[in-house]
Amino acid sequence: MGSMICTMWLFSIISLHLLLHGLHAEKLSGIEAEHEEKSPHWVDICGGSYLFSEDIKTWGDSVDQCVLYFSHLVQIDSMKKNFCLLEYAHTQGIAKWFWHSGNDIVTEGVYRQVDGEMLDWQPLWYGAADPNGGTAANCLGVVLDTSANAGKWWDEPCNNMFYYVCER
């Protein structure tokens, strides 16, 4: 709510400035449209609300970015949710690799989600040897594309950069 009030205040100041300088209302609507284009785009699917990033970040920076949106890195709790996110990606023409909240940062080989709960189901892994990064690769991602690896999980070093999905 605070950001909405701040945005309304900003547009009021801009409006007053434009009126005082004799600029047309079309300019203001252009500024509003530009602001909307830069706002994050959330989609309501799979029983939640998600933001599929358009930029790449490290796993830690992805976690921080989601927090800025009052959300968290997506927590994939079941194969059903994994497939639902994959299906959405297919319908939108998304073909990228995304970080999710799964990780074994605390204890090698013990995978936890963003809420600290241990993973209690077996995802499909990218390769027969995956997860294969040992202590060098503690953060997990999911392939959301139409390849033979679609929907499969992988482990990578947390400082590598990939797209990310926020959930709220």
mmCIF file of C-alpha atoms in Angstrom:
data_model
loop_
_atom_site.group_PDB
_atom_site.id
_atom_site.type_symbol
_atom_site.label_atom_id
_atom_site.label_comp_id
_atom_site.label_asym_id
_atom_site.label_seq_id
_atom_site.Cartn_x
_atom_site.Cartn_y
_atom_site.Cartn_z
ATOM 1 C CA MET A 1 0.000 0.000 0.000
ATOM 2 C CA GLY A 2 2.897 2.331 0.768
ATOM 3 C CA SER A 3 4.311 1.955 -2.741
ATOM 4 C CA MET A 4 0.857 2.708 -4.206
ATOM 5 C CA ILE A 5 0.632 5.932 -2.183
ATOM 6 C CA CYS A 6 4.192 6.825 -3.202
ATOM 7 C CA THR A 7 3.357 6.161 -6.880
ATOM 8 C CA MET A 8 0.169 8.260 -6.668
ATOM 9 C CA TRP A 9 2.151 11.059 -4.995
ATOM 10 C CA LEU A 10 4.793 10.890 -7.718
ATOM 11 C CA PHE A 11 2.193 11.097 -10.482
ATOM 12 C CA SER A 12 0.540 14.055 -8.693
ATOM 13 C CA ILE A 13 3.875 15.898 -8.594
ATOM 14 C CA ILE A 14 4.536 15.085 -12.272
ATOM 15 C CA SER A 15 1.014 16.209 -13.214
ATOM 16 C CA LEU A 16 1.443 19.515 -11.409
ATOM 17 C CA HIS A 17 4.836 20.022 -13.029
ATOM 18 C CA LEU A 18 3.423 19.299 -16.500
ATOM 19 C CA LEU A 19 0.450 21.603 -15.971
ATOM 20 C CA LEU A 20 2.702 24.403 -14.781
ATOM 21 C CA HIS A 21 4.866 24.023 -17.848
ATOM 22 C CA GLY A 22 1.940 23.770 -20.287
ATOM 23 C CA LEU A 23 2.587 20.203 -21.448
ATOM 24 C CA HIS A 24 -0.274 18.075 -22.762
ATOM 25 C CA ALA A 25 -2.048 15.281 -20.886
ATOM 26 C CA GLU A 26 -0.859 12.810 -23.531
ATOM 27 C CA LYS A 27 2.661 13.136 -22.152
ATOM 28 C CA LEU A 28 1.454 12.148 -18.684
ATOM 29 C CA SER A 29 -0.361 9.079 -19.990
ATOM 30 C CA GLY A 30 2.858 8.119 -21.785
ATOM 31 C CA ILE A 31 4.754 8.347 -18.494
ATOM 32 C CA GLU A 32 2.095 6.195 -16.780
ATOM 33 C CA ALA A 33 2.284 3.607 -19.584
ATOM 34 C CA GLU A 34 6.081 3.515 -19.314
ATOM 35 C CA HIS A 35 5.798 2.940 -15.545
ATOM 36 C CA GLU A 36 3.338 0.044 -16.095
ATOM 37 C CA GLU A 37 5.649 -1.585 -18.661
ATOM 38 C CA LYS A 38 8.473 -1.665 -16.103
ATOM 39 C CA SER A 39 6.304 -3.100 -13.325
ATOM 40 C CA PRO A 40 6.677 -6.819 -12.669
ATOM 41 C CA HIS A 41 4.123 -9.015 -14.437
ATOM 42 C CA TRP A 42 2.529 -11.585 -12.133
ATOM 43 C CA VAL A 43 0.469 -14.507 -13.437
ATOM 44 C CA ASP A 44 -2.099 -16.466 -11.456
ATOM 45 C CA ILE A 45 -1.578 -20.152 -12.244
ATOM 46 C CA CYS A 46 -1.097 -23.463 -10.446
ATOM 47 C CA GLY A 47 -2.950 -22.196 -7.370
ATOM 48 C CA GLY A 48 -0.567 -19.280 -6.809
ATOM 49 C CA SER A 49 0.819 -16.062 -8.239
ATOM 50 C CA TYR A 50 4.162 -16.154 -10.075
ATOM 51 C CA LEU A 51 6.669 -13.832 -11.681
ATOM 52 C CA PHE A 52 8.869 -15.344 -14.395
ATOM 53 C CA SER A 53 11.950 -13.105 -14.527
ATOM 54 C CA GLU A 54 13.194 -11.490 -17.682
ATOM 55 C CA ASP A 55 16.700 -11.039 -16.257
ATOM 56 C CA ILE A 56 19.324 -13.394 -14.872
ATOM 57 C CA LYS A 57 20.764 -13.332 -11.379
ATOM 58 C CA THR A 58 22.723 -15.530 -9.001
ATOM 59 C CA TRP A 59 20.611 -17.731 -6.734
ATOM 60 C CA GLY A 60 21.183 -15.428 -3.748
ATOM 61 C CA ASP A 61 20.369 -12.300 -5.756
ATOM 62 C CA SER A 62 17.243 -14.050 -7.059
ATOM 63 C CA VAL A 63 16.161 -14.723 -3.473
ATOM 64 C CA ASP A 64 16.755 -11.047 -2.635
ATOM 65 C CA GLN A 65 14.893 -9.824 -5.726
ATOM 66 C CA CYS A 66 11.846 -11.915 -4.847
ATOM 67 C CA VAL A 67 11.896 -10.478 -1.312
ATOM 68 C CA LEU A 68 11.778 -6.989 -2.857
ATOM 69 C CA TYR A 69 8.528 -8.089 -4.529
ATOM 70 C CA PHE A 70 7.184 -9.294 -1.138
ATOM 71 C CA SER A 71 7.490 -12.884 -2.342
ATOM 72 C CA HIS A 72 9.979 -15.762 -2.328
ATOM 73 C CA LEU A 73 11.810 -17.896 -4.859
ATOM 74 C CA VAL A 74 9.303 -20.441 -6.163
ATOM 75 C CA GLN A 75 8.880 -23.501 -3.974
ATOM 76 C CA ILE A 76 8.091 -26.555 -6.106
ATOM 77 C CA ASP A 77 6.399 -28.924 -3.649
ATOM 78 C CA SER A 78 5.169 -31.636 -5.994
ATOM 79 C CA MET A 79 5.461 -33.131 -9.449
ATOM 80 C CA LYS A 80 1.997 -31.689 -10.135
ATOM 81 C CA LYS A 81 3.260 -28.147 -9.502
ATOM 82 C CA ASN A 82 6.426 -28.872 -11.506
ATOM 83 C CA PHE A 83 4.305 -29.968 -14.490
ATOM 84 C CA CYS A 84 1.897 -27.050 -14.061
ATOM 85 C CA LEU A 85 4.737 -24.513 -14.249
ATOM 86 C CA LEU A 86 6.185 -26.366 -17.242
ATOM 87 C CA GLU A 87 2.830 -26.385 -19.032
ATOM 88 C CA TYR A 88 2.429 -22.647 -18.460
ATOM 89 C CA ALA A 89 5.936 -22.044 -19.857
ATOM 90 C CA HIS A 90 4.985 -24.037 -22.975
ATOM 91 C CA THR A 91 1.790 -22.031 -23.525
ATOM 92 C CA GLN A 92 3.752 -18.764 -23.242
ATOM 93 C CA GLY A 93 6.685 -19.781 -25.424
ATOM 94 C CA ILE A 94 9.066 -19.585 -22.463
ATOM 95 C CA ALA A 95 12.198 -21.651 -22.993
ATOM 96 C CA LYS A 96 14.666 -20.929 -20.208
ATOM 97 C CA TRP A 97 16.410 -22.409 -17.193
ATOM 98 C CA PHE A 98 15.113 -21.024 -13.886
ATOM 99 C CA TRP A 99 16.330 -21.038 -10.295
ATOM 100 C CA HIS A 100 13.836 -22.273 -7.713
ATOM 101 C CA SER A 101 14.138 -22.416 -3.935
ATOM 102 C CA GLY A 102 15.455 -25.970 -3.661
ATOM 103 C CA ASN A 103 18.965 -26.191 -2.239
ATOM 104 C CA ASP A 104 21.329 -28.259 -0.102
ATOM 105 C CA ILE A 105 23.267 -25.320 1.341
ATOM 106 C CA VAL A 106 22.845 -26.430 4.982
ATOM 107 C CA THR A 107 23.703 -30.128 4.555
ATOM 108 C CA GLU A 108 25.110 -31.674 1.373
ATOM 109 C CA GLY A 109 22.548 -33.977 -0.260
ATOM 110 C CA VAL A 110 19.672 -32.893 2.021
ATOM 111 C CA TYR A 111 17.427 -30.740 -0.171
ATOM 112 C CA ARG A 112 15.295 -28.063 1.443
ATOM 113 C CA GLN A 113 12.838 -25.501 0.162
ATOM 114 C CA VAL A 114 12.698 -21.795 0.965
ATOM 115 C CA ASP A 115 10.576 -22.506 4.057
ATOM 116 C CA GLY A 116 13.278 -24.821 5.441
ATOM 117 C CA GLU A 117 11.221 -27.980 4.893
ATOM 118 C CA MET A 118 12.993 -30.979 3.405
ATOM 119 C CA LEU A 119 12.022 -32.057 -0.068
ATOM 120 C CA ASP A 120 9.694 -35.057 0.375
ATOM 121 C CA TRP A 121 9.303 -36.119 -3.252
ATOM 122 C CA GLN A 122 11.696 -37.178 -6.012
ATOM 123 C CA PRO A 123 12.021 -34.725 -8.921
ATOM 124 C CA LEU A 124 13.219 -35.743 -12.365
ATOM 125 C CA TRP A 125 16.927 -34.902 -12.616
ATOM 126 C CA TYR A 126 18.649 -33.438 -15.683
ATOM 127 C CA GLY A 127 21.189 -36.233 -16.085
ATOM 128 C CA ALA A 128 21.666 -39.755 -14.796
ATOM 129 C CA ALA A 129 24.454 -38.499 -12.514
ATOM 130 C CA ASP A 130 22.497 -35.469 -11.230
ATOM 131 C CA PRO A 131 22.623 -33.966 -8.788
ATOM 132 C CA ASN A 132 26.345 -34.103 -9.402
ATOM 133 C CA GLY A 133 27.914 -30.854 -8.210
ATOM 134 C CA GLY A 134 28.720 -31.912 -4.656
ATOM 135 C CA THR A 135 29.480 -29.065 -2.288
ATOM 136 C CA ALA A 136 30.341 -26.827 -5.254
ATOM 137 C CA ALA A 137 26.753 -26.841 -6.561
ATOM 138 C CA ASN A 138 24.201 -26.293 -3.807
ATOM 139 C CA CYS A 139 21.393 -24.479 -5.614
ATOM 140 C CA LEU A 140 18.707 -26.041 -7.769
ATOM 141 C CA GLY A 141 16.904 -25.020 -10.911
ATOM 142 C CA VAL A 142 14.351 -26.364 -13.341
ATOM 143 C CA VAL A 143 14.368 -26.534 -17.140
ATOM 144 C CA LEU A 144 11.238 -24.876 -18.501
ATOM 145 C CA ASP A 145 11.429 -25.512 -22.224
ATOM 146 C CA THR A 146 10.291 -28.131 -24.760
ATOM 147 C CA SER A 147 13.529 -30.121 -24.951
ATOM 148 C CA ALA A 148 14.010 -33.716 -23.793
ATOM 149 C CA ASN A 149 14.995 -32.187 -20.425
ATOM 150 C CA ALA A 150 11.777 -30.217 -19.987
ATOM 151 C CA GLY A 151 10.709 -30.102 -16.336
ATOM 152 C CA LYS A 152 13.932 -31.663 -15.075
ATOM 153 C CA TRP A 153 15.950 -30.276 -12.163
ATOM 154 C CA TRP A 154 19.673 -29.501 -12.080
ATOM 155 C CA ASP A 155 22.204 -28.374 -9.494
ATOM 156 C CA GLU A 156 24.639 -25.540 -10.103
ATOM 157 C CA PRO A 157 26.973 -23.323 -8.117
ATOM 158 C CA CYS A 158 24.838 -20.646 -6.451
ATOM 159 C CA ASN A 159 26.899 -17.844 -7.991
ATOM 160 C CA ASN A 160 26.006 -18.866 -11.569
ATOM 161 C CA MET A 161 23.381 -16.703 -13.226
ATOM 162 C CA PHE A 162 20.004 -17.937 -14.447
ATOM 163 C CA TYR A 163 16.448 -16.700 -14.742
ATOM 164 C CA TYR A 164 14.269 -17.119 -11.643
ATOM 165 C CA VAL A 165 10.623 -17.488 -10.645
ATOM 166 C CA CYS A 166 9.140 -15.618 -7.684
ATOM 167 C CA GLU A 167 6.024 -16.874 -5.889
ATOM 168 C CA ARG A 168 3.597 -15.086 -3.609
#
